[in-house]
Every structure is written in structure tokens, then in C-alpha cells.
mmCIF file of C-alpha atoms and ligand atoms in Angstrom:
data_model
loop_
_atom_site.group_PDB
_atom_site.id
_atom_site.type_symbol
_atom_site.label_atom_id
_atom_site.label_comp_id
_atom_site.label_asym_id
_atom_site.label_seq_id
_atom_site.Cartn_x
_atom_site.Cartn_y
_atom_site.Cartn_z
ATOM 1 C CA MET A 1 9.066 -22.863 17.458
ATOM 2 C CA SER A 2 5.581 -23.738 16.265
ATOM 3 C CA LEU A 3 4.015 -25.914 13.660
ATOM 4 C CA ILE A 4 0.881 -25.303 11.597
ATOM 5 C CA TYR A 5 -0.522 -28.542 10.194
ATOM 6 C CA ASN A 6 -3.529 -29.747 8.214
ATOM 7 C CA ILE A 7 -3.147 -26.750 5.898
ATOM 8 C CA GLY A 8 -5.592 -27.305 3.021
ATOM 9 C CA ILE A 9 -3.693 -25.035 0.634
ATOM 10 C CA LEU A 10 -0.322 -23.424 1.257
ATOM 11 C CA ALA A 11 -0.358 -20.554 -1.269
ATOM 12 C CA GLY A 12 2.316 -18.125 -2.381
ATOM 13 C CA ILE A 13 5.444 -20.288 -2.259
ATOM 14 C CA GLN A 14 8.432 -18.630 -3.911
ATOM 15 C CA PRO A 15 12.063 -19.680 -4.100
ATOM 16 C CA GLU A 16 14.550 -17.636 -2.118
ATOM 17 C CA GLY A 17 15.762 -14.468 -3.833
ATOM 18 C CA VAL A 18 12.606 -13.666 -5.837
ATOM 19 C CA LEU A 19 11.922 -10.070 -4.865
ATOM 20 C CA ARG A 20 9.119 -9.352 -7.372
ATOM 21 C CA VAL A 21 7.299 -11.094 -10.210
ATOM 22 C CA GLU A 22 6.869 -9.561 -13.667
ATOM 23 C CA GLY A 23 5.091 -10.383 -16.927
ATOM 24 C CA LYS A 24 4.016 -14.024 -17.232
ATOM 25 C CA GLU A 25 5.497 -14.817 -13.804
ATOM 26 C CA GLN A 26 2.945 -12.525 -12.172
ATOM 27 C CA GLY A 27 0.346 -15.159 -13.057
ATOM 28 C CA GLU A 28 2.207 -17.948 -11.281
ATOM 29 C CA THR A 29 2.761 -18.904 -7.662
ATOM 30 C CA GLY A 30 3.753 -22.029 -5.767
ATOM 31 C CA ILE A 31 0.878 -23.990 -4.182
ATOM 32 C CA LEU A 32 1.148 -27.047 -1.935
ATOM 33 C CA GLU A 33 -1.985 -28.930 -0.893
ATOM 34 C CA ASN A 34 -2.284 -30.761 2.467
ATOM 35 C CA ALA A 35 0.751 -29.163 3.982
ATOM 36 C CA TRP A 36 2.464 -28.182 7.227
ATOM 37 C CA LEU A 37 4.658 -25.148 7.917
ATOM 38 C CA ARG A 38 7.113 -24.653 10.743
ATOM 39 C CA ILE A 39 7.883 -21.253 12.287
ATOM 40 C CA ASP A 40 11.089 -20.620 14.160
ATOM 41 C CA ASP A 41 11.790 -17.344 15.924
ATOM 42 C CA GLY A 42 9.045 -15.544 13.981
ATOM 43 C CA ARG A 43 10.326 -16.702 10.608
ATOM 44 C CA ILE A 44 9.276 -19.436 8.213
ATOM 45 C CA ALA A 45 11.642 -22.347 8.906
ATOM 46 C CA ASP A 46 10.357 -24.934 6.461
ATOM 47 C CA PHE A 47 7.216 -26.549 5.064
ATOM 48 C CA GLY A 48 6.187 -29.755 3.357
ATOM 49 C CA PRO A 49 3.383 -32.238 2.643
ATOM 50 C CA MET A 50 1.379 -33.816 5.477
ATOM 51 C CA SER A 51 2.605 -37.254 4.341
ATOM 52 C CA VAL A 52 6.003 -36.376 5.860
ATOM 53 C CA MET A 53 5.080 -34.163 8.776
ATOM 54 C CA PRO A 54 7.510 -33.510 11.633
ATOM 55 C CA GLY A 55 6.209 -34.504 15.084
ATOM 56 C CA PRO A 56 3.776 -31.873 16.437
ATOM 57 C CA ASP A 57 4.812 -30.018 19.568
ATOM 58 C CA ARG A 58 2.906 -28.108 22.192
ATOM 59 C CA ALA A 59 2.809 -24.964 20.090
ATOM 60 C CA SER A 60 1.120 -26.648 17.137
ATOM 61 C CA LEU A 61 -1.904 -25.180 15.391
ATOM 62 C CA ASP A 62 -4.416 -27.311 13.488
ATOM 63 C CA ALA A 63 -5.291 -25.358 10.329
ATOM 64 C CA CYS A 64 -8.359 -27.616 9.879
ATOM 65 C CA GLY A 65 -7.985 -27.503 6.091
ATOM 66 C CA GLY A 66 -7.767 -23.721 5.851
ATOM 67 C CA MET A 67 -5.558 -21.880 3.352
ATOM 68 C CA LEU A 68 -2.300 -20.406 4.655
ATOM 69 C CA MET A 69 -0.890 -17.514 2.628
ATOM 70 C CA PRO A 70 1.405 -14.517 3.101
ATOM 71 C CA GLY A 71 -0.344 -11.552 4.718
ATOM 72 C CA PHE A 72 -1.221 -8.507 2.646
ATOM 73 C CA CYS A 73 1.398 -5.799 2.150
ATOM 74 C CA ASP A 74 -0.246 -2.420 1.639
ATOM 75 C CA SER A 75 2.409 -0.247 0.038
ATOM 76 C CA HIS A 76 0.406 3.007 -0.245
ATOM 77 C CA THR A 77 -1.736 4.469 2.538
ATOM 78 C CA HIS A 78 -2.553 7.815 4.135
ATOM 79 C CA ILE A 79 -4.066 6.414 7.337
ATOM 80 C CA VAL A 80 -2.674 9.078 9.656
ATOM 81 C CA TYR A 81 -5.356 11.750 9.388
ATOM 82 C CA ALA A 82 -7.714 13.619 11.656
ATOM 83 C CA GLY A 83 -11.498 13.499 11.620
ATOM 84 C CA SER A 84 -13.323 12.623 8.467
ATOM 85 C CA ARG A 85 -14.370 14.128 5.134
ATOM 86 C CA ASP A 86 -17.906 12.815 5.162
ATOM 87 C CA GLY A 87 -19.260 16.273 4.280
ATOM 88 C CA GLU A 88 -17.397 16.078 0.989
ATOM 89 C CA PHE A 89 -18.903 12.652 0.383
ATOM 90 C CA LEU A 90 -22.228 14.442 -0.008
ATOM 91 C CA ASP A 91 -20.650 17.041 -2.363
ATOM 92 C CA LYS A 92 -19.328 14.176 -4.398
ATOM 93 C CA ILE A 93 -22.714 12.450 -4.544
ATOM 94 C CA ASN A 94 -24.168 15.771 -5.690
ATOM 95 C CA GLY A 95 -21.804 15.754 -8.648
ATOM 96 C CA LEU A 96 -18.654 17.668 -7.693
ATOM 97 C CA SER A 97 -15.385 16.163 -8.909
ATOM 98 C CA TYR A 98 -12.281 15.595 -6.740
ATOM 99 C CA GLU A 99 -10.663 18.640 -8.385
ATOM 100 C CA GLU A 100 -13.763 20.817 -7.830
ATOM 101 C CA ILE A 101 -13.923 19.865 -4.150
ATOM 102 C CA ALA A 102 -10.199 20.660 -3.799
ATOM 103 C CA ALA A 103 -10.608 23.995 -5.614
ATOM 104 C CA ARG A 104 -13.253 25.034 -3.050
ATOM 105 C CA GLY A 105 -10.732 24.586 -0.238
ATOM 106 C CA GLY A 106 -11.940 21.090 0.543
ATOM 107 C CA GLY A 107 -9.977 17.948 -0.100
ATOM 108 C CA ILE A 108 -6.435 17.633 1.190
ATOM 109 C CA LEU A 109 -6.498 21.209 2.628
ATOM 110 C CA ASN A 110 -9.613 20.376 4.628
ATOM 111 C CA SER A 111 -7.788 17.388 6.167
ATOM 112 C CA ALA A 112 -4.733 19.600 6.779
ATOM 113 C CA ASP A 113 -6.814 22.161 8.695
ATOM 114 C CA LEU A 114 -8.260 19.422 10.880
ATOM 115 C CA LEU A 115 -4.875 17.815 11.456
ATOM 116 C CA ASN A 116 -3.237 21.104 12.396
ATOM 117 C CA ARG A 117 -5.888 21.531 15.105
ATOM 118 C CA THR A 118 -5.498 17.971 16.423
ATOM 119 C CA LEU A 119 -3.152 17.116 19.282
ATOM 120 C CA GLU A 120 -0.475 14.535 18.541
ATOM 121 C CA ASP A 121 -1.815 11.960 21.031
ATOM 122 C CA ASP A 122 -5.300 12.275 19.595
ATOM 123 C CA LEU A 123 -3.978 11.923 16.040
ATOM 124 C CA TYR A 124 -2.150 8.761 17.107
ATOM 125 C CA ALA A 125 -5.294 7.347 18.754
ATOM 126 C CA GLN A 126 -7.473 8.116 15.728
ATOM 127 C CA SER A 127 -4.930 6.581 13.355
ATOM 128 C CA MET A 128 -4.474 3.450 15.453
ATOM 129 C CA VAL A 129 -8.156 2.611 14.968
ATOM 130 C CA ARG A 130 -7.446 2.326 11.239
ATOM 131 C CA VAL A 131 -4.191 0.437 11.749
ATOM 132 C CA ARG A 132 -6.008 -2.162 13.875
ATOM 133 C CA GLU A 133 -8.780 -2.392 11.311
ATOM 134 C CA MET A 134 -6.229 -3.065 8.542
ATOM 135 C CA MET A 135 -4.399 -5.685 10.605
ATOM 136 C CA SER A 136 -7.656 -7.475 11.399
ATOM 137 C CA LYS A 137 -8.266 -7.733 7.661
ATOM 138 C CA GLY A 138 -4.935 -9.424 7.031
ATOM 139 C CA THR A 139 -2.509 -6.555 6.401
ATOM 140 C CA VAL A 140 0.866 -7.426 7.904
ATOM 141 C CA ALA A 141 2.895 -4.576 6.423
ATOM 142 C CA MET A 142 1.867 -1.038 5.572
ATOM 143 C CA GLU A 143 3.387 2.137 4.218
ATOM 144 C CA ILE A 144 2.017 5.347 5.755
ATOM 145 C CA LYS A 145 2.466 8.832 4.310
ATOM 146 C CA SER A 146 2.539 12.281 5.832
ATOM 147 C CA GLY A 147 1.000 15.023 3.702
ATOM 148 C CA TYR A 148 -1.876 16.414 5.760
ATOM 149 C CA GLY A 149 0.365 18.747 7.740
ATOM 150 C CA LEU A 150 1.575 20.995 4.911
ATOM 151 C CA ASN A 151 3.865 23.041 7.149
ATOM 152 C CA PRO A 152 7.059 21.983 8.930
ATOM 153 C CA ASP A 153 5.534 21.508 12.397
ATOM 154 C CA ALA A 154 2.516 19.498 11.342
ATOM 155 C CA GLU A 155 4.421 17.383 8.797
ATOM 156 C CA MET A 156 6.901 16.392 11.536
ATOM 157 C CA LYS A 157 3.984 15.724 13.888
ATOM 158 C CA MET A 158 2.662 13.232 11.331
ATOM 159 C CA LEU A 159 6.046 11.576 10.899
ATOM 160 C CA ARG A 160 6.363 11.203 14.682
ATOM 161 C CA VAL A 161 2.923 9.600 14.836
ATOM 162 C CA ILE A 162 3.923 7.159 12.087
ATOM 163 C CA ARG A 163 7.087 6.317 14.076
ATOM 164 C CA ARG A 164 4.977 5.703 17.172
ATOM 165 C CA ILE A 165 2.664 3.382 15.231
ATOM 166 C CA LYS A 166 5.713 1.518 13.948
ATOM 167 C CA GLU A 167 6.967 1.072 17.487
ATOM 168 C CA THR A 168 3.574 -0.138 18.759
ATOM 169 C CA VAL A 169 2.274 -2.674 16.266
ATOM 170 C CA PRO A 170 3.546 -6.055 15.110
ATOM 171 C CA ALA A 171 2.936 -5.111 11.460
ATOM 172 C CA ALA A 172 5.892 -3.758 9.483
ATOM 173 C CA VAL A 173 5.504 -0.007 8.973
ATOM 174 C CA LYS A 174 7.328 2.131 6.415
ATOM 175 C CA SER A 175 7.117 5.896 6.555
ATOM 176 C CA THR A 176 6.905 8.342 3.661
ATOM 177 C CA PHE A 177 7.372 12.115 3.734
ATOM 178 C CA LEU A 178 4.687 13.561 1.454
ATOM 179 C CA GLY A 179 5.107 17.253 2.239
ATOM 180 C CA ALA A 180 4.408 17.865 -1.468
ATOM 181 C CA HIS A 181 0.804 16.665 -1.275
ATOM 182 C CA ALA A 182 -0.826 20.096 -1.803
ATOM 183 C CA ILE A 183 0.296 23.701 -1.414
ATOM 184 C CA GLY A 184 0.166 24.530 2.299
ATOM 185 C CA ARG A 185 -2.101 27.385 3.375
ATOM 186 C CA GLY A 186 -0.456 30.793 3.351
ATOM 187 C CA TYR A 187 2.319 29.807 0.920
ATOM 188 C CA SER A 188 2.737 30.712 -2.736
ATOM 189 C CA HIS A 189 3.392 27.697 -4.968
ATOM 190 C CA LYS A 190 7.122 28.506 -5.233
ATOM 191 C CA ALA A 191 7.480 29.278 -1.526
ATOM 192 C CA TYR A 192 5.857 25.992 -0.587
ATOM 193 C CA VAL A 193 8.100 23.921 -2.883
ATOM 194 C CA ASP A 194 11.070 25.715 -1.262
ATOM 195 C CA ALA A 195 9.600 24.913 2.167
ATOM 196 C CA VAL A 196 9.245 21.223 1.288
ATOM 197 C CA ILE A 197 12.884 21.165 0.201
ATOM 198 C CA GLY A 198 13.746 22.811 3.510
ATOM 199 C CA MET A 199 11.892 20.064 5.435
ATOM 200 C CA ILE A 200 13.816 17.205 3.798
ATOM 201 C CA PRO A 201 16.816 16.963 6.195
ATOM 202 C CA GLU A 202 14.557 16.729 9.277
ATOM 203 C CA ALA A 203 12.071 14.424 7.511
ATOM 204 C CA ALA A 204 14.942 12.102 6.602
ATOM 205 C CA LYS A 205 15.462 11.413 10.311
ATOM 206 C CA TRP A 206 11.930 9.996 10.534
ATOM 207 C CA ALA A 207 10.929 8.676 7.128
ATOM 208 C CA ASP A 208 12.115 5.997 4.712
ATOM 209 C CA PHE A 209 10.703 7.466 1.498
ATOM 210 C CA ILE A 210 9.740 10.755 -0.136
ATOM 211 C CA ASP A 211 6.639 11.217 -2.266
ATOM 212 C CA VAL A 212 5.354 14.056 -4.475
ATOM 213 C CA PHE A 213 1.809 14.384 -5.852
ATOM 214 C CA CYS A 214 2.983 15.060 -9.395
ATOM 215 C CA ASP A 215 -0.286 15.772 -11.096
ATOM 216 C CA GLU A 216 -2.393 18.444 -12.756
ATOM 217 C CA GLY A 217 -3.268 21.201 -10.292
ATOM 218 C CA PHE A 218 -0.785 20.004 -7.665
ATOM 219 C CA PHE A 219 2.981 19.692 -8.324
ATOM 220 C CA THR A 220 4.654 19.935 -11.731
ATOM 221 C CA VAL A 221 7.368 17.736 -13.191
ATOM 222 C CA GLU A 222 9.818 20.600 -12.545
ATOM 223 C CA ASP A 223 8.756 20.837 -8.864
ATOM 224 C CA THR A 224 9.081 17.069 -8.547
ATOM 225 C CA ASP A 225 12.512 17.094 -10.147
ATOM 226 C CA ARG A 226 13.711 19.802 -7.754
ATOM 227 C CA ILE A 227 12.324 18.043 -4.691
ATOM 228 C CA LEU A 228 13.713 14.630 -5.640
ATOM 229 C CA THR A 229 17.102 16.141 -6.477
ATOM 230 C CA ALA A 230 17.213 17.691 -3.007
ATOM 231 C CA ALA A 231 16.244 14.358 -1.411
ATOM 232 C CA LYS A 232 18.868 12.326 -3.282
ATOM 233 C CA GLY A 233 20.805 10.107 -0.898
ATOM 234 C CA LEU A 234 18.411 10.960 1.963
ATOM 235 C CA LEU A 235 15.005 9.554 1.046
ATOM 236 C CA GLU A 236 14.090 7.086 -1.703
ATOM 237 C CA PRO A 237 11.273 8.291 -4.001
ATOM 238 C CA LYS A 238 7.769 6.810 -4.348
ATOM 239 C CA ILE A 239 5.643 9.035 -6.566
ATOM 240 C CA HIS A 240 1.932 9.868 -6.941
ATOM 241 C CA ALA A 241 1.531 10.147 -10.716
ATOM 242 C CA ASN A 242 -1.039 10.122 -13.504
ATOM 243 C CA GLU A 243 -4.167 10.115 -11.372
ATOM 244 C CA LEU A 244 -5.785 13.274 -12.716
ATOM 245 C CA ALA A 245 -3.858 13.649 -15.987
ATOM 246 C CA VAL A 246 -0.990 12.146 -17.967
ATOM 247 C CA SER A 247 1.377 14.133 -15.796
ATOM 248 C CA GLY A 248 4.946 13.143 -16.660
ATOM 249 C CA GLY A 249 5.219 11.867 -13.090
ATOM 250 C CA VAL A 250 6.142 8.348 -14.174
ATOM 251 C CA GLN A 251 9.031 9.642 -16.278
ATOM 252 C CA VAL A 252 10.423 11.918 -13.555
ATOM 253 C CA GLY A 253 10.003 9.122 -11.008
ATOM 254 C CA VAL A 254 11.936 6.682 -13.176
ATOM 255 C CA LYS A 255 14.604 9.337 -13.789
ATOM 256 C CA HIS A 256 15.160 9.505 -10.035
ATOM 257 C CA GLY A 257 15.092 5.720 -9.546
ATOM 258 C CA ALA A 258 11.753 5.700 -7.706
ATOM 259 C CA LEU A 259 10.930 2.454 -5.935
ATOM 260 C CA SER A 260 7.342 2.799 -7.136
ATOM 261 C CA VAL A 261 5.107 5.085 -9.172
ATOM 262 C CA ASP A 262 1.570 4.985 -7.886
ATOM 263 C CA HIS A 263 -1.999 5.635 -9.105
ATOM 264 C CA LEU A 264 -1.504 5.438 -12.905
ATOM 265 C CA GLU A 265 -5.205 5.692 -13.676
ATOM 266 C CA ARG A 266 -4.229 7.614 -16.817
ATOM 267 C CA THR A 267 -1.312 6.156 -18.731
ATOM 268 C CA THR A 268 -0.268 5.900 -22.351
ATOM 269 C CA ASP A 269 2.103 3.376 -23.902
ATOM 270 C CA ALA A 270 4.927 5.865 -23.263
ATOM 271 C CA GLU A 271 4.641 5.221 -19.493
ATOM 272 C CA ILE A 272 4.768 1.462 -20.071
ATOM 273 C CA GLU A 273 7.871 1.860 -22.255
ATOM 274 C CA VAL A 274 9.723 4.047 -19.789
ATOM 275 C CA LEU A 275 9.156 1.570 -16.946
ATOM 276 C CA LYS A 276 10.646 -1.401 -18.825
ATOM 277 C CA GLY A 277 13.995 -2.562 -17.457
ATOM 278 C CA THR A 278 13.786 -0.347 -14.361
ATOM 279 C CA GLY A 279 13.573 -1.167 -10.650
ATOM 280 C CA THR A 280 10.382 0.917 -10.339
ATOM 281 C CA MET A 281 7.179 -0.947 -9.428
ATOM 282 C CA PRO A 282 4.026 0.392 -11.116
ATOM 283 C CA THR A 283 1.424 0.468 -8.358
ATOM 284 C CA MET A 284 -2.274 0.862 -8.993
ATOM 285 C CA LEU A 285 -4.920 1.882 -6.476
ATOM 286 C CA PRO A 286 -8.281 0.536 -7.610
ATOM 287 C CA GLY A 287 -9.975 1.817 -4.445
ATOM 288 C CA SER A 288 -9.569 5.401 -5.645
ATOM 289 C CA SER A 289 -10.803 4.529 -9.142
ATOM 290 C CA PHE A 290 -13.876 3.035 -7.476
ATOM 291 C CA PHE A 291 -14.507 5.906 -5.101
ATOM 292 C CA LEU A 292 -13.774 8.772 -7.505
ATOM 293 C CA GLY A 293 -15.139 7.119 -10.633
ATOM 294 C CA LEU A 294 -11.781 7.304 -12.396
ATOM 295 C CA PRO A 295 -10.601 4.872 -15.054
ATOM 296 C CA TYR A 296 -8.955 1.746 -13.650
ATOM 297 C CA GLY A 297 -5.225 1.382 -14.312
ATOM 298 C CA ARG A 298 -4.171 -0.680 -17.331
ATOM 299 C CA ALA A 299 -2.681 -3.440 -15.188
ATOM 300 C CA LYS A 300 -3.218 -6.144 -17.790
ATOM 301 C CA ASP A 301 -1.371 -4.144 -20.481
ATOM 302 C CA PHE A 302 1.527 -3.543 -18.085
ATOM 303 C CA ILE A 303 1.792 -7.278 -17.372
ATOM 304 C CA LYS A 304 1.495 -8.139 -21.084
ATOM 305 C CA ALA A 305 4.417 -5.763 -21.683
ATOM 306 C CA GLY A 306 6.504 -7.826 -19.254
ATOM 307 C CA LEU A 307 6.187 -5.524 -16.237
ATOM 308 C CA GLY A 308 5.069 -6.404 -12.729
ATOM 309 C CA VAL A 309 2.182 -4.588 -11.071
ATOM 310 C CA ALA A 310 1.460 -3.962 -7.389
ATOM 311 C CA LEU A 311 -1.938 -3.044 -5.973
ATOM 312 C CA ALA A 312 -2.456 -1.071 -2.757
ATOM 313 C CA SER A 313 -5.405 0.423 -0.888
ATOM 314 C CA ASP A 314 -4.534 4.166 -0.883
ATOM 315 C CA TYR A 315 -6.587 4.231 2.365
ATOM 316 C CA ASN A 316 -7.311 7.960 2.914
ATOM 317 C CA PRO A 317 -10.281 10.194 3.741
ATOM 318 C CA GLY A 318 -10.670 11.763 0.281
ATOM 319 C CA SER A 319 -10.287 9.197 -2.451
ATOM 320 C CA SER A 320 -10.307 5.758 -0.849
ATOM 321 C CA PRO A 321 -11.773 5.444 2.642
ATOM 322 C CA CYS A 322 -11.143 1.702 2.782
ATOM 323 C CA GLY A 323 -8.082 -0.363 3.684
ATOM 324 C CA ASP A 324 -9.435 -3.794 2.854
ATOM 325 C CA MET A 325 -6.848 -5.514 0.673
ATOM 326 C CA ARG A 326 -9.276 -8.299 -0.200
ATOM 327 C CA PHE A 327 -11.502 -5.691 -1.816
ATOM 328 C CA VAL A 328 -8.416 -4.362 -3.628
ATOM 329 C CA MET A 329 -7.643 -7.874 -4.847
ATOM 330 C CA ALA A 330 -11.257 -8.365 -5.963
ATOM 331 C CA GLN A 331 -11.226 -5.099 -7.892
ATOM 332 C CA GLY A 332 -7.950 -6.153 -9.520
ATOM 333 C CA CYS A 333 -9.789 -9.197 -10.844
ATOM 334 C CA ILE A 334 -13.215 -7.730 -11.582
ATOM 335 C CA LYS A 335 -12.252 -4.294 -12.893
ATOM 336 C CA MET A 336 -8.697 -4.807 -14.168
ATOM 337 C CA ARG A 337 -9.195 -8.364 -15.401
ATOM 338 C CA LEU A 338 -6.253 -9.742 -13.483
ATOM 339 C CA THR A 339 -6.348 -13.442 -12.739
ATOM 340 C CA PRO A 340 -6.704 -14.233 -9.009
ATOM 341 C CA ILE A 341 -3.015 -15.220 -8.891
ATOM 342 C CA GLU A 342 -1.927 -12.014 -10.664
ATOM 343 C CA ALA A 343 -3.983 -10.018 -8.163
ATOM 344 C CA PHE A 344 -2.635 -12.073 -5.242
ATOM 345 C CA ASN A 345 0.979 -11.400 -6.292
ATOM 346 C CA ALA A 346 0.059 -7.719 -6.683
ATOM 347 C CA VAL A 347 -1.101 -7.431 -3.050
ATOM 348 C CA THR A 348 1.666 -9.552 -1.520
ATOM 349 C CA LEU A 349 5.080 -9.964 -3.167
ATOM 350 C CA ASN A 350 4.970 -7.010 -5.574
ATOM 351 C CA SER A 351 3.490 -4.631 -3.018
ATOM 352 C CA ALA A 352 6.166 -5.761 -0.540
ATOM 353 C CA TYR A 353 8.733 -4.872 -3.221
ATOM 354 C CA ALA A 354 7.057 -1.462 -3.670
ATOM 355 C CA MET A 355 7.830 -0.695 -0.026
ATOM 356 C CA GLY A 356 11.307 -2.198 -0.044
ATOM 357 C CA ILE A 357 10.564 -5.194 2.179
ATOM 358 C CA SER A 358 10.154 -8.148 -0.179
ATOM 359 C CA LYS A 359 13.319 -9.727 1.202
ATOM 360 C CA ASP A 360 11.290 -10.386 4.374
ATOM 361 C CA TYR A 361 7.618 -10.256 3.330
ATOM 362 C CA GLY A 362 5.222 -11.175 0.528
ATOM 363 C CA SER A 363 5.707 -14.916 -0.002
ATOM 364 C CA ILE A 364 6.040 -18.315 1.630
ATOM 365 C CA THR A 365 9.812 -18.640 1.551
ATOM 366 C CA PRO A 366 12.077 -20.099 4.243
ATOM 367 C CA GLY A 367 13.748 -17.256 6.124
ATOM 368 C CA LYS A 368 10.967 -14.710 5.519
ATOM 369 C CA LYS A 369 8.860 -13.382 8.389
ATOM 370 C CA ALA A 370 5.988 -15.649 9.354
ATOM 371 C CA ALA A 371 3.460 -12.892 8.660
ATOM 372 C CA LEU A 372 0.587 -15.006 7.456
ATOM 373 C CA ILE A 373 -3.151 -15.288 6.930
ATOM 374 C CA LEU A 374 -4.918 -18.508 7.891
ATOM 375 C CA THR A 375 -8.388 -18.835 6.404
ATOM 376 C CA GLU A 376 -11.372 -20.934 7.330
ATOM 377 C CA PRO A 377 -11.573 -24.341 5.578
ATOM 378 C CA SER A 378 -12.379 -24.549 1.852
ATOM 379 C CA TRP A 379 -10.980 -21.209 0.790
ATOM 380 C CA ASP A 380 -8.543 -20.695 -2.057
ATOM 381 C CA LEU A 381 -7.124 -17.654 -3.868
ATOM 382 C CA THR A 382 -9.914 -17.547 -6.439
ATOM 383 C CA ARG A 383 -12.679 -17.682 -3.845
ATOM 384 C CA MET A 384 -10.925 -15.003 -1.839
ATOM 385 C CA ALA A 385 -11.316 -12.528 -4.695
ATOM 386 C CA TYR A 386 -14.641 -13.859 -5.975
ATOM 387 C CA GLN A 387 -16.572 -13.984 -2.714
ATOM 388 C CA TYR A 388 -14.760 -10.887 -1.542
ATOM 389 C CA HIS A 389 -17.068 -9.805 1.225
ATOM 390 C CA THR A 390 -17.614 -13.086 3.058
ATOM 391 C CA PRO A 391 -15.464 -13.229 6.198
ATOM 392 C CA CYS A 392 -12.821 -15.916 5.674
ATOM 393 C CA ILE A 393 -9.842 -14.961 7.816
ATOM 394 C CA ARG A 394 -9.564 -17.238 10.827
ATOM 395 C CA LYS A 395 -6.287 -15.848 12.154
ATOM 396 C CA VAL A 396 -3.627 -13.339 11.197
ATOM 397 C CA ILE A 397 -0.274 -14.698 12.362
ATOM 398 C CA GLN A 398 2.482 -12.189 12.999
HETATM 399 O O1 NIG B 401 -3.622 9.168 -3.215
HETATM 400 N N1 NIG B 401 -4.035 11.884 -4.819
HETATM 401 C C1 NIG B 401 -3.515 12.371 -3.849
HETATM 402 N N2 NIG B 401 -3.574 11.961 -2.591
HETATM 403 C C2 NIG B 401 -4.489 10.983 -2.098
HETATM 404 C C3 NIG B 401 -5.799 11.601 -1.756
HETATM 405 C C4 NIG B 401 -5.677 12.400 -0.554
HETATM 406 C C5 NIG B 401 -6.964 13.024 -0.107
HETATM 407 O O2 NIG B 401 -7.846 13.342 -0.923
HETATM 408 O O3 NIG B 401 -7.038 13.219 1.091
HETATM 409 C C6 NIG B 401 -4.607 9.855 -3.051
HETATM 410 O O4 NIG B 401 -5.655 9.614 -3.671
HETATM 411 FE FE1 FE B 402 -2.225 8.310 -2.263
#
């Protein structure tokens, strides 16, 4: 048991049973000033005001007036990859688009070539550098996708590496099979979709979710429908949709009961309508809008329509080489005009929902995991997004 006391602001309090926040509720969260919080067996036991604090014990921690909040949940990453794509960074600066780089054999296929040549232990070591970086910046739960293997052996190698990360780190790790990330080298389009379907039973032994890059130039709605039909009952869908075009990916994702549909840089009101009343969490990835110069998702319109929105980093070598969830939160505010509390809920409770773990993560609620960020004194949620580059995390508790 341990006690954290002298908490300046305890932020992100939610009643038990709230698994996501939508519409107006996304702009609200429970805050308690001058508080204590007790942890028992790694879980939040209770909390209250300093005026009625339980007696401190040997394991107490003086928060010195810092803010205590739930750690970040990053529900969309591709952090298992080999090498780097810094050469393409120069192509990009010289004016080539993401699609043009991909069409020249760069992009995802470039990462796949590197990954196929990389030994499993080395891939694990390279990926762990990024995992540690994310954890040091306050991420306590992360989803990690395959998708740079693009053949059965290398896809399974990726899923094994993700499993090994999960077994090594204190952060919660969820694993997604993204065989349908690009057409693997040496396959025709049809043969590769068939191959992905063939990989599903083995992938289901390693992964929690299945993803398809349903977008212009990658996989069609029909491919996605076939793949998700084959995965039914084995892997729950989380879809890449509407990054490069209005792709129909949201609709096919909702049809298959996807837990989340992600990217959404290009959406019309039809996508908003189809998401209403579903269990699917729209997830936006401002880091890739920033890096690729794409439009930012219409998060505010989604919330106005009564939906919830999650934000995630999309940490990957091609479209978002950054896993800093504070930067994601800041972009939610600055570029998507979310209020700091809307952005905070998007990177904690709603992103936990988007990876199926909001029963245990994403808010200050008795019974949830004590996976927390303690800041230096005088920080609050607004300052966290506003002064987004000033170090403020004193300790990540997990
Ligand atoms: O989410 N859009 C598809 N996949 C990744 C990018 C992967 C890459 O370029 O390596 C994304 O942005
Ligand atoms: Fe992605």
C-alpha cells in the first residue's frame, strides 16, 4: 500500500463504470484540489481532500503540489520497426507526397525490406528504445501493430516481438495484426489479400486486434470486408480509414463492429452519421497530419454531433516519428480546437476505450490500475497542452 499526498490537482476523476466520454461529456472531468490518493496492490484504492487525510505510512510520496493524472493511453502505434526512413524525410522536404514516396517503392515497403533483413532480437532491441521513450513521456498503455513484415514469416516475427515487449514492460500492451498494411513484395493484390486471410488463424494466437489500411492505393472496401469477415470471432477490428481519401473505411469498420476507426483526416458528414449510436471510437492522429501536411480531423464536429473522440500518436517511421502524447494533446487543442479537457479525455479515457482497456485505465477511479503521471508543482491540464514542450513530468507511476 502507498499514499500520495499534497497533490495540488487530482485530475481525471470518473465514477466507476464510465468507459468513454462522448459529446458534451468529453469536455468534463472530475478535479479535486489539495488531495491524497491511496494505492493498494497496484490499483487506486481511494482518494480524498487533504483536510481528511489518512495517516501516512512508510511508502508515502509527497507530491509537493504537483498534478496527479491518469497516464497516457496510446491506442495506435507502429513502434516495432527496423532502422529509419530519414532518407525519405529529405524526399518529403523536396516536395514528394506520401503517396509518391510509396509509389517509388519507398514508404511502408522500404520499412518492410529493412524489417525482413533484421534479426528478431535486434528488432526487439530497436523497438524497446521507443517503448522506453514513450513510457518516460507518460504513456502507460500502448497498442502496437504489425504491418512491416508483409509475408507470413515476418508478420509473425513482429507479433512475437510485440508479445515480448508486453512481457517485459510494466505498461499495458495490446497487439494488432496489420498484415493488410501494403501489398507484400512479390504478390499480386489478390494473392496478397488471400495471404493475409491465410495468416489470420496464426495471428490470432498472438494478437488482440486486426487492422486494415482501407484507403486509396492500398486496400479497398471489398478487401477490408473479406479480411474482417475471415477474422470474425478471432480478432476484433481497428481500422485505418480516410487518411488519403474518403475511403468507405469508416462504414466497413462500423459494419464489422470495429472498436475504433483511425486517422479520419478526410471525413464528410456521412462518416459522422454512421458512427452515431455505435461502439466504435473515432480516433484521430494529429501527428500524421502535422508530419504529412494533411488536414486535421474534424474532432470538434464529431464532439458537437454527440460522439467521443480519441487521439493517439501513430508513432511510426513514415508519417509520425514521434510518440509524445503531450504533443498530441497540444495539437488537439491548437489545431483541432479541442478544449484542454476534451484533449485530455481523448488521450486518456477515450484512447483506453479504443484499445479495449478503459475498465482498467484512463481515469482516476477506485479499482483502476494506478498508472499515473505526477507532475512538478504548479501544472494543470491547460498548461500541459499550452506549454507543451517544457518538461513537467516528475514521475510516471506504474
Ligand atoms: O498510420 N497509414 C498507414 N500506416 C501508417 C504509416 C506507416 C508508414 O508510413 O510507415 C500510418 O500513418
Ligand atoms: Fe497508423
